[in-house]
GROMACS .gro file of C-alpha atoms in nm:
model
  344
    1MET     CA    1  -1.995   2.802  -1.782
    2GLN     CA    2  -2.009   3.161  -1.760
    3GLN     CA    3  -2.098   3.320  -1.460
    4GLY     CA    4  -2.434   3.323  -1.385
    5SER     CA    5  -2.589   3.059  -1.587
    6SER     CA    6  -2.808   2.798  -1.418
    7LYS     CA    7  -2.632   2.499  -1.316
    8PRO     CA    8  -2.535   2.279  -1.550
    9THR     CA    9  -2.783   1.980  -1.553
   10GLN     CA   10  -2.789   1.645  -1.729
   11LYS     CA   11  -2.955   1.758  -1.965
   12THR     CA   12  -2.673   2.027  -2.018
   13ILE     CA   13  -2.429   1.730  -2.167
   14ALA     CA   14  -2.672   1.518  -2.348
   15GLN     CA   15  -2.735   1.900  -2.527
   16ILE     CA   16  -2.376   1.885  -2.630
   17MET     CA   17  -2.340   1.600  -2.703
   18GLY     CA   18  -2.688   1.503  -2.896
   19LEU     CA   19  -2.671   1.265  -2.661
   20ALA     CA   20  -3.018   1.146  -2.456
   21VAL     CA   21  -3.073   1.262  -2.108
   22THR     CA   22  -3.116   0.887  -2.074
   23THR     CA   23  -2.788   0.779  -2.191
   24VAL     CA   24  -2.550   1.017  -2.025
   25SER     CA   25  -2.689   0.979  -1.691
   26ARG     CA   26  -2.601   0.552  -1.693
   27ALA     CA   27  -2.276   0.710  -1.858
   28LEU     CA   28  -2.232   0.914  -1.548
   29LYS     CA   29  -2.367   0.630  -1.325
   30GLY     CA   30  -2.032   0.375  -1.555
   31ASP     CA   31  -2.328   0.129  -1.671
   32PRO     CA   32  -2.108  -0.082  -1.869
   33LYS     CA   33  -2.397  -0.145  -2.162
   34ILE     CA   34  -2.254   0.262  -2.237
   35ALA     CA   35  -1.965   0.189  -2.437
   36GLU     CA   36  -1.650   0.348  -2.222
   37ALA     CA   37  -1.562   0.592  -2.486
   38THR     CA   38  -1.903   0.728  -2.497
   39ARG     CA   39  -1.889   0.708  -2.149
   40GLN     CA   40  -1.505   0.936  -2.110
   41GLN     CA   41  -1.665   1.125  -2.288
   42VAL     CA   42  -1.924   1.203  -2.150
   43ALA     CA   43  -1.722   1.193  -1.793
   44LYS     CA   44  -1.463   1.514  -2.006
   45VAL     CA   45  -1.790   1.688  -2.128
   46ALA     CA   46  -1.895   1.708  -1.737
   47GLU     CA   47  -1.623   1.783  -1.586
   48GLU     CA   48  -1.568   2.114  -1.842
   49VAL     CA   49  -1.863   2.279  -1.748
   50GLY     CA   50  -1.878   2.215  -1.425
   51TYR     CA   51  -2.177   1.939  -1.425
   52VAL     CA   52  -2.207   1.836  -1.019
   53PRO     CA   53  -2.481   1.583  -0.930
   54ASP     CA   54  -2.704   1.674  -0.661
   55ARG     CA   55  -2.588   1.455  -0.374
   56ALA     CA   56  -2.845   1.438  -0.183
   57ALA     CA   57  -3.200   1.398  -0.456
   58GLN     CA   58  -2.957   1.146  -0.571
   59ARG     CA   59  -2.910   0.941  -0.240
   60LEU     CA   60  -3.295   0.970  -0.176
   61ARG     CA   61  -3.380   0.801  -0.502
   62THR     CA   62  -3.123   0.521  -0.530
   63GLY     CA   63  -3.041   0.546  -0.128
   64LYS     CA   64  -2.642   0.559  -0.323
   65THR     CA   65  -2.376   0.761  -0.206
   66ARG     CA   66  -2.154   0.749  -0.467
   67VAL     CA   67  -1.855   0.727  -0.248
   68ILE     CA   68  -1.585   0.561  -0.149
   69GLY     CA   69  -1.392   0.584   0.171
   70LEU     CA   70  -1.011   0.520   0.178
   71VAL     CA   71  -0.892   0.463   0.535
   72LEU     CA   72  -0.543   0.633   0.539
   73SER     CA   73  -0.255   0.473   0.769
   74SER     CA   74   0.010   0.710   0.825
   75HIS     CA   75   0.328   0.489   0.810
   76ASP     CA   76   0.646   0.625   0.641
   77GLU     CA   77   0.814   0.291   0.573
   78LEU     CA   78   0.724   0.365   0.161
   79PHE     CA   79   0.773   0.613  -0.003
   80GLY     CA   80   0.421   0.789  -0.175
   81PHE     CA   81   0.194   0.508  -0.068
   82GLY     CA   82  -0.082   0.721   0.067
   83SER     CA   83  -0.055   0.939  -0.272
   84SER     CA   84  -0.009   0.598  -0.499
   85MET     CA   85  -0.297   0.437  -0.311
   86ILE     CA   86  -0.500   0.760  -0.384
   87GLU     CA   87  -0.397   0.810  -0.729
   88GLY     CA   88  -0.485   0.420  -0.827
   89LEU     CA   89  -0.762   0.410  -0.624
   90THR     CA   90  -0.924   0.772  -0.821
   91ARG     CA   91  -0.794   0.610  -1.159
   92SER     CA   92  -1.069   0.277  -1.107
   93LEU     CA   93  -1.290   0.472  -0.973
   94ALA     CA   94  -1.302   0.796  -1.306
   95GLY     CA   95  -1.633   0.752  -1.518
   96THR     CA   96  -1.835   0.549  -1.292
   97GLY     CA   97  -1.988   0.853  -1.117
   98TYR     CA   98  -1.785   0.793  -0.776
   99HIS     CA   99  -1.595   0.975  -0.623
  100LEU     CA  100  -1.356   0.938  -0.353
  101ILE     CA  101  -1.331   1.045  -0.005
  102VAL     CA  102  -0.999   1.006   0.234
  103THR     CA  103  -0.951   0.955   0.614
  104PRO     CA  104  -0.619   1.000   0.784
  105MET     CA  105  -0.611   0.775   1.029
  106PHE     CA  106  -0.286   0.851   1.259
  107ALA     CA  107  -0.088   0.715   1.492
  108ASN     CA  108  -0.220   0.613   1.801
  109GLY     CA  109  -0.565   0.706   1.741
  110ASP     CA  110  -0.903   0.555   1.727
  111GLU     CA  111  -0.911   0.327   1.408
  112MET     CA  112  -1.307   0.243   1.540
  113ALA     CA  113  -1.461   0.570   1.491
  114PRO     CA  114  -1.408   0.698   1.144
  115ILE     CA  115  -1.581   0.314   0.992
  116LYS     CA  116  -1.778   0.360   1.323
  117HIS     CA  117  -1.888   0.618   1.146
  118VAL     CA  118  -1.981   0.575   0.812
  119VAL     CA  119  -2.156   0.271   0.869
  120ARG     CA  120  -2.386   0.394   1.132
  121ASN     CA  121  -2.477   0.745   0.919
  122GLY     CA  122  -2.441   0.616   0.562
  123LEU     CA  123  -2.124   0.841   0.463
  124ALA     CA  124  -2.043   0.606   0.225
  125ASP     CA  125  -2.103   0.378  -0.049
  126GLY     CA  126  -1.839   0.104   0.075
  127LEU     CA  127  -1.432   0.189   0.194
  128VAL     CA  128  -1.065   0.100   0.111
  129LEU     CA  129  -0.857  -0.037   0.459
  130THR     CA  130  -0.505  -0.018   0.468
  131ARG     CA  131  -0.231  -0.201   0.671
  132THR     CA  132  -0.511  -0.499   0.813
  133ARG     CA  133  -0.395  -0.634   1.137
  134ASN     CA  134  -0.397  -1.037   1.244
  135PHE     CA  135  -0.735  -1.032   1.384
  136ASP     CA  136  -0.836  -0.616   1.345
  137GLU     CA  137  -1.155  -0.508   1.448
  138ARG     CA  138  -1.231  -0.289   1.174
  139ILE     CA  139  -1.292  -0.590   0.929
  140ARG     CA  140  -1.495  -0.760   1.131
  141PHE     CA  141  -1.703  -0.502   1.240
  142LEU     CA  142  -1.724  -0.418   0.846
  143MET     CA  143  -1.820  -0.818   0.829
  144GLU     CA  144  -2.067  -0.778   1.094
  145ASN     CA  145  -2.241  -0.529   0.968
  146ASN     CA  146  -2.306  -0.613   0.583
  147PHE     CA  147  -2.108  -0.367   0.479
  148PRO     CA  148  -1.936  -0.347   0.106
  149PHE     CA  149  -1.498  -0.350   0.164
  150ILE     CA  150  -1.154  -0.463   0.045
  151SER     CA  151  -0.874  -0.419   0.258
  152HIS     CA  152  -0.480  -0.357   0.171
  153GLY     CA  153  -0.384  -0.705   0.282
  154ARG     CA  154  -0.524  -0.998   0.491
  155THR     CA  155  -0.631  -1.114   0.813
  156ASP     CA  156  -0.677  -1.409   0.994
  157PHE     CA  157  -1.013  -1.465   0.993
  158SER     CA  158  -1.175  -1.785   0.923
  159GLN     CA  159  -1.478  -1.609   0.693
  160GLN     CA  160  -1.342  -1.519   0.339
  161HIS     CA  161  -1.306  -1.099   0.266
  162ASN     CA  162  -1.147  -0.914  -0.012
  163TYR     CA  163  -0.822  -0.766  -0.060
  164VAL     CA  164  -0.558  -0.714  -0.211
  165ASP     CA  165  -0.247  -0.735  -0.051
  166PHE     CA  166   0.158  -0.783  -0.144
  167ASP     CA  167   0.386  -1.073  -0.120
  168ASN     CA  168   0.580  -0.977   0.207
  169GLU     CA  169   0.693  -1.335   0.319
  170ALA     CA  170   0.819  -1.329  -0.123
  171PHE     CA  171   0.970  -1.018  -0.094
  172ALA     CA  172   1.187  -1.142   0.261
  173TYR     CA  173   1.290  -1.430   0.116
  174GLN     CA  174   1.400  -1.353  -0.232
  175ALA     CA  175   1.646  -1.059  -0.053
  176ALA     CA  176   1.753  -1.287   0.252
  177ASN     CA  177   1.861  -1.557  -0.054
  178ARG     CA  178   1.984  -1.213  -0.289
  179LEU     CA  179   2.260  -1.061   0.024
  180ALA     CA  180   2.336  -1.474   0.055
  181ALA     CA  181   2.439  -1.480  -0.277
  182ILE     CA  182   2.676  -1.205  -0.303
  183GLY     CA  183   2.832  -1.377   0.011
  184CYS     CA  184   2.688  -1.222   0.334
  185ASN     CA  185   2.697  -1.459   0.657
  186ARG     CA  186   2.502  -1.224   0.888
  187LEU     CA  187   2.141  -1.110   0.813
  188SER     CA  188   1.907  -0.840   0.956
  189ILE     CA  189   1.514  -0.739   0.872
  190VAL     CA  190   1.342  -0.427   1.026
  191LEU     CA  191   0.993  -0.522   1.075
  192PRO     CA  192   0.688  -0.343   1.123
  193PRO     CA  193   0.529  -0.400   1.452
  194GLU     CA  194   0.334  -0.690   1.587
  195GLY     CA  195  -0.008  -0.752   1.540
  196PHE     CA  196   0.034  -0.584   1.184
  197THR     CA  197  -0.079  -0.933   0.913
  198PHE     CA  198   0.229  -0.834   0.726
  199HIS     CA  199   0.500  -0.871   1.016
  200GLN     CA  200   0.455  -1.228   1.027
  201HIS     CA  201   0.447  -1.267   0.629
  202LEU     CA  202   0.785  -1.090   0.659
  203ARG     CA  203   0.956  -1.350   0.943
  204TYR     CA  204   0.856  -1.624   0.792
  205GLY     CA  205   0.993  -1.521   0.461
  206PHE     CA  206   1.279  -1.432   0.627
  207MET     CA  207   1.341  -1.679   0.853
  208ARG     CA  208   1.291  -2.029   0.648
  209ALA     CA  209   1.612  -1.799   0.427
  210VAL     CA  210   1.813  -1.791   0.650
  211ARG     CA  211   1.739  -2.136   0.786
  212GLU     CA  212   1.777  -2.300   0.510
  213GLY     CA  213   2.151  -2.100   0.430
  214GLY     CA  214   2.232  -2.183   0.776
  215LEU     CA  215   2.321  -1.774   0.845
  216ASP     CA  216   2.291  -1.553   1.137
  217TYR     CA  217   2.045  -1.314   1.234
  218VAL     CA  218   1.947  -1.077   1.387
  219ILE     CA  219   1.590  -0.949   1.432
  220PRO     CA  220   1.547  -0.590   1.642
  221ASP     CA  221   1.341  -0.595   1.915
  222VAL     CA  222   1.438  -0.178   1.984
  223VAL     CA  223   1.326  -0.096   1.629
  224THR     CA  224   1.096  -0.104   1.417
  225LEU     CA  225   0.956   0.003   1.070
  226ASP     CA  226   0.745   0.241   1.283
  227SER     CA  227   1.051   0.366   1.511
  228ASN     CA  228   1.188   0.717   1.484
  229LEU     CA  229   1.459   0.748   1.213
  230GLU     CA  230   1.701   0.800   1.542
  231ALA     CA  231   1.634   0.520   1.731
  232ILE     CA  232   1.684   0.288   1.344
  233ARG     CA  233   2.029   0.507   1.317
  234SER     CA  234   2.152   0.470   1.646
  235TRP     CA  235   2.028   0.076   1.599
  236ALA     CA  236   2.228  -0.018   1.310
  237ILE     CA  237   2.539   0.155   1.440
  238ASP     CA  238   2.553  -0.010   1.793
  239LEU     CA  239   2.513  -0.311   1.576
  240LEU     CA  240   2.814  -0.318   1.393
  241SER     CA  241   3.028  -0.139   1.574
  242ASP     CA  242   3.033  -0.506   1.767
  243ARG     CA  243   3.072  -0.639   1.449
  244LYS     CA  244   3.336  -0.959   1.342
  245ASP     CA  245   3.649  -0.904   1.088
  246THR     CA  246   3.438  -1.240   0.972
  247ASP     CA  247   3.078  -1.092   0.893
  248ARG     CA  248   2.939  -0.958   0.592
  249HIS     CA  249   2.623  -0.833   0.703
  250GLY     CA  250   2.351  -0.821   0.518
  251PHE     CA  251   1.992  -0.581   0.637
  252ILE     CA  252   1.618  -0.589   0.493
  253PHE     CA  253   1.446  -0.367   0.449
  254PRO     CA  254   1.084  -0.343   0.392
  255GLY     CA  255   1.029   0.056   0.286
  256GLU     CA  256   1.359   0.358   0.157
  257ALA     CA  257   1.262   0.563   0.519
  258SER     CA  258   1.452   0.326   0.684
  259TYR     CA  259   1.750   0.286   0.533
  260LEU     CA  260   1.787   0.595   0.380
  261ALA     CA  261   1.769   0.625   0.827
  262LEU     CA  262   1.966   0.360   0.828
  263ASN     CA  263   2.294   0.443   0.564
  264ALA     CA  264   2.279   0.798   0.713
  265GLY     CA  265   2.376   0.669   1.034
  266LEU     CA  266   2.664   0.483   0.908
  267ARG     CA  267   2.792   0.724   0.709
  268SER     CA  268   2.820   0.952   0.960
  269VAL     CA  269   3.103   0.645   1.169
  270GLY     CA  270   3.226   0.623   0.794
  271LEU     CA  271   3.118   0.227   0.737
  272ARG     CA  272   2.913   0.243   0.414
  273ARG     CA  273   2.730   0.034   0.224
  274LYS     CA  274   2.922  -0.272  -0.029
  275VAL     CA  275   3.208  -0.129   0.212
  276HIS     CA  276   3.094  -0.217   0.587
  277TYR     CA  277   2.690  -0.408   0.484
  278GLN     CA  278   2.493  -0.454   0.232
  279ALA     CA  279   2.127  -0.399   0.191
  280VAL     CA  280   1.795  -0.528  -0.013
  281VAL     CA  281   1.529  -0.213   0.024
  282LYS     CA  282   1.159  -0.252  -0.070
  283THR     CA  283   1.057   0.031  -0.309
  284ASN     CA  284   0.711   0.194  -0.440
  285ASN     CA  285   0.865   0.497  -0.647
  286ALA     CA  286   1.217   0.600  -0.829
  287ILE     CA  287   1.332   0.765  -0.541
  288LEU     CA  288   1.642   0.560  -0.453
  289GLU     CA  289   1.713   0.420  -0.831
  290GLN     CA  290   1.821   0.803  -0.818
  291ILE     CA  291   2.023   0.838  -0.534
  292SER     CA  292   2.205   0.456  -0.497
  293PRO     CA  293   2.099   0.318  -0.905
  294ASP     CA  294   2.314  -0.004  -0.821
  295LEU     CA  295   2.107  -0.095  -0.480
  296ASP     CA  296   1.923  -0.352  -0.482
  297ARG     CA  297   1.563  -0.325  -0.500
  298MET     CA  298   1.194  -0.473  -0.516
  299TYR     CA  299   0.964  -0.291  -0.589
  300GLU     CA  300   0.547  -0.278  -0.474
  301ASN     CA  301   0.353  -0.131  -0.656
  302VAL     CA  302   0.090   0.053  -0.456
  303GLU     CA  303  -0.072   0.285  -0.776
  304LYS     CA  304  -0.115  -0.089  -0.879
  305ALA     CA  305  -0.274  -0.190  -0.589
  306GLY     CA  306  -0.516   0.117  -0.567
  307VAL     CA  307  -0.650   0.007  -0.899
  308LEU     CA  308  -0.733  -0.343  -0.838
  309MET     CA  309  -0.849  -0.201  -0.500
  310GLY     CA  310  -1.165   0.032  -0.688
  311GLN     CA  311  -1.265  -0.215  -0.902
  312THR     CA  312  -1.248  -0.493  -0.719
  313LEU     CA  313  -1.491  -0.293  -0.522
  314LEU     CA  314  -1.711  -0.142  -0.776
  315SER     CA  315  -1.802  -0.537  -0.885
  316ILE     CA  316  -1.945  -0.565  -0.561
  317LEU     CA  317  -2.162  -0.251  -0.561
  318ASP     CA  318  -2.235  -0.324  -0.894
  319GLY     CA  319  -2.323  -0.669  -0.857
  320SER     CA  320  -2.099  -0.841  -1.083
  321ALA     CA  321  -1.837  -1.024  -0.809
  322THR     CA  322  -1.837  -1.328  -0.799
  323GLY     CA  323  -1.708  -1.504  -0.530
  324VAL     CA  324  -1.493  -1.327  -0.285
  325SER     CA  325  -1.181  -1.148  -0.410
  326GLN     CA  326  -0.753  -1.198  -0.320
  327ILE     CA  327  -0.554  -1.087  -0.501
  328ILE     CA  328  -0.167  -1.127  -0.451
  329GLN     CA  329   0.145  -0.914  -0.595
  330GLU     CA  330   0.458  -1.026  -0.660
  331PRO     CA  331   0.835  -0.862  -0.539
  332GLN     CA  332   0.950  -0.696  -0.936
  333ILE     CA  333   1.258  -0.706  -0.853
  334SER     CA  334   1.593  -0.512  -0.924
  335PHE     CA  335   1.910  -0.654  -0.846
  336HIS     CA  336   2.258  -0.540  -0.942
  337ASP     CA  337   2.600  -0.706  -1.042
  338VAL     CA  338   2.734  -0.562  -0.686
  339GLY     CA  339   3.024  -0.783  -0.484
  340TRP     CA  340   3.215  -0.621  -0.202
  341GLN     CA  341   3.459  -0.385  -0.210
  342ASP     CA  342   3.774  -0.324  -0.009
  343HIS     CA  343   3.813  -0.111   0.246
  344ALA     CA  344   4.035   0.136   0.083
   0.00000   0.00000   0.00000
């Protein structure tokens, strides 16, 4: 649009495309009765001409903000978690007329403050939450206020709610069995802090595997996934400095950061993977594949989780949802034929 020209409207888009204004309006709202190809073309033209809906007028007319809020908890265990989640949600909202607003939540911050602010001031039509706790006060508040939401992670509430989650129990169980299969007889897993729902899922899967296999194990109480990298390095060095000659140690990491911290620490004292220890790591992208192609990995598709959550929340908002949606993503395995090497 040329400088000084009037603000583009839906009529502008309709004239360019040769469509009725009502068709453009319905397409921008994501009306499923309008062909998907038409909706995408309308969204493309709207972006090209710089069309921005008058949200104040829209809210007065419909009572809707056309905004989805993502409350993104900060954590570093999975590289690119936040960007992958945002990418997936953005993909799901494309062409629907909804926009995504991200509110970061930092460690030790008041988790309830942004939730209450959005709900009480009507700043979004729905919310997406991450990193759930067993009895998450954010979710309790949203359910009590009948506010549309979906969470990345489960809770222990008896009242059912919508979520998409990764099967961390299956991840820990399969990772432990993999380490046992390649000869590890002493296993460790670095867990998130207690209170997070995926702490108990990871622990259940890990303990089931070590009990079935009769394996020795160590679950650290001095470090978690939220510990700083230096603390994880120090813990790993101390742990392996006390190993017996018969110990073949295997580590399970629910994220790349903790593995890289341990690997750097052990290398600094002359200990190497495949010689002194083995590992299975959960990943979200291809970084570790580039660094260590033969490292056993299990993939969590965070971007896909974002797409699924966005689609589910949209169905709740447009009234097409049937019942509660609870989706569990299965781990994608990438194991390699790698055994132990001699100390030489």
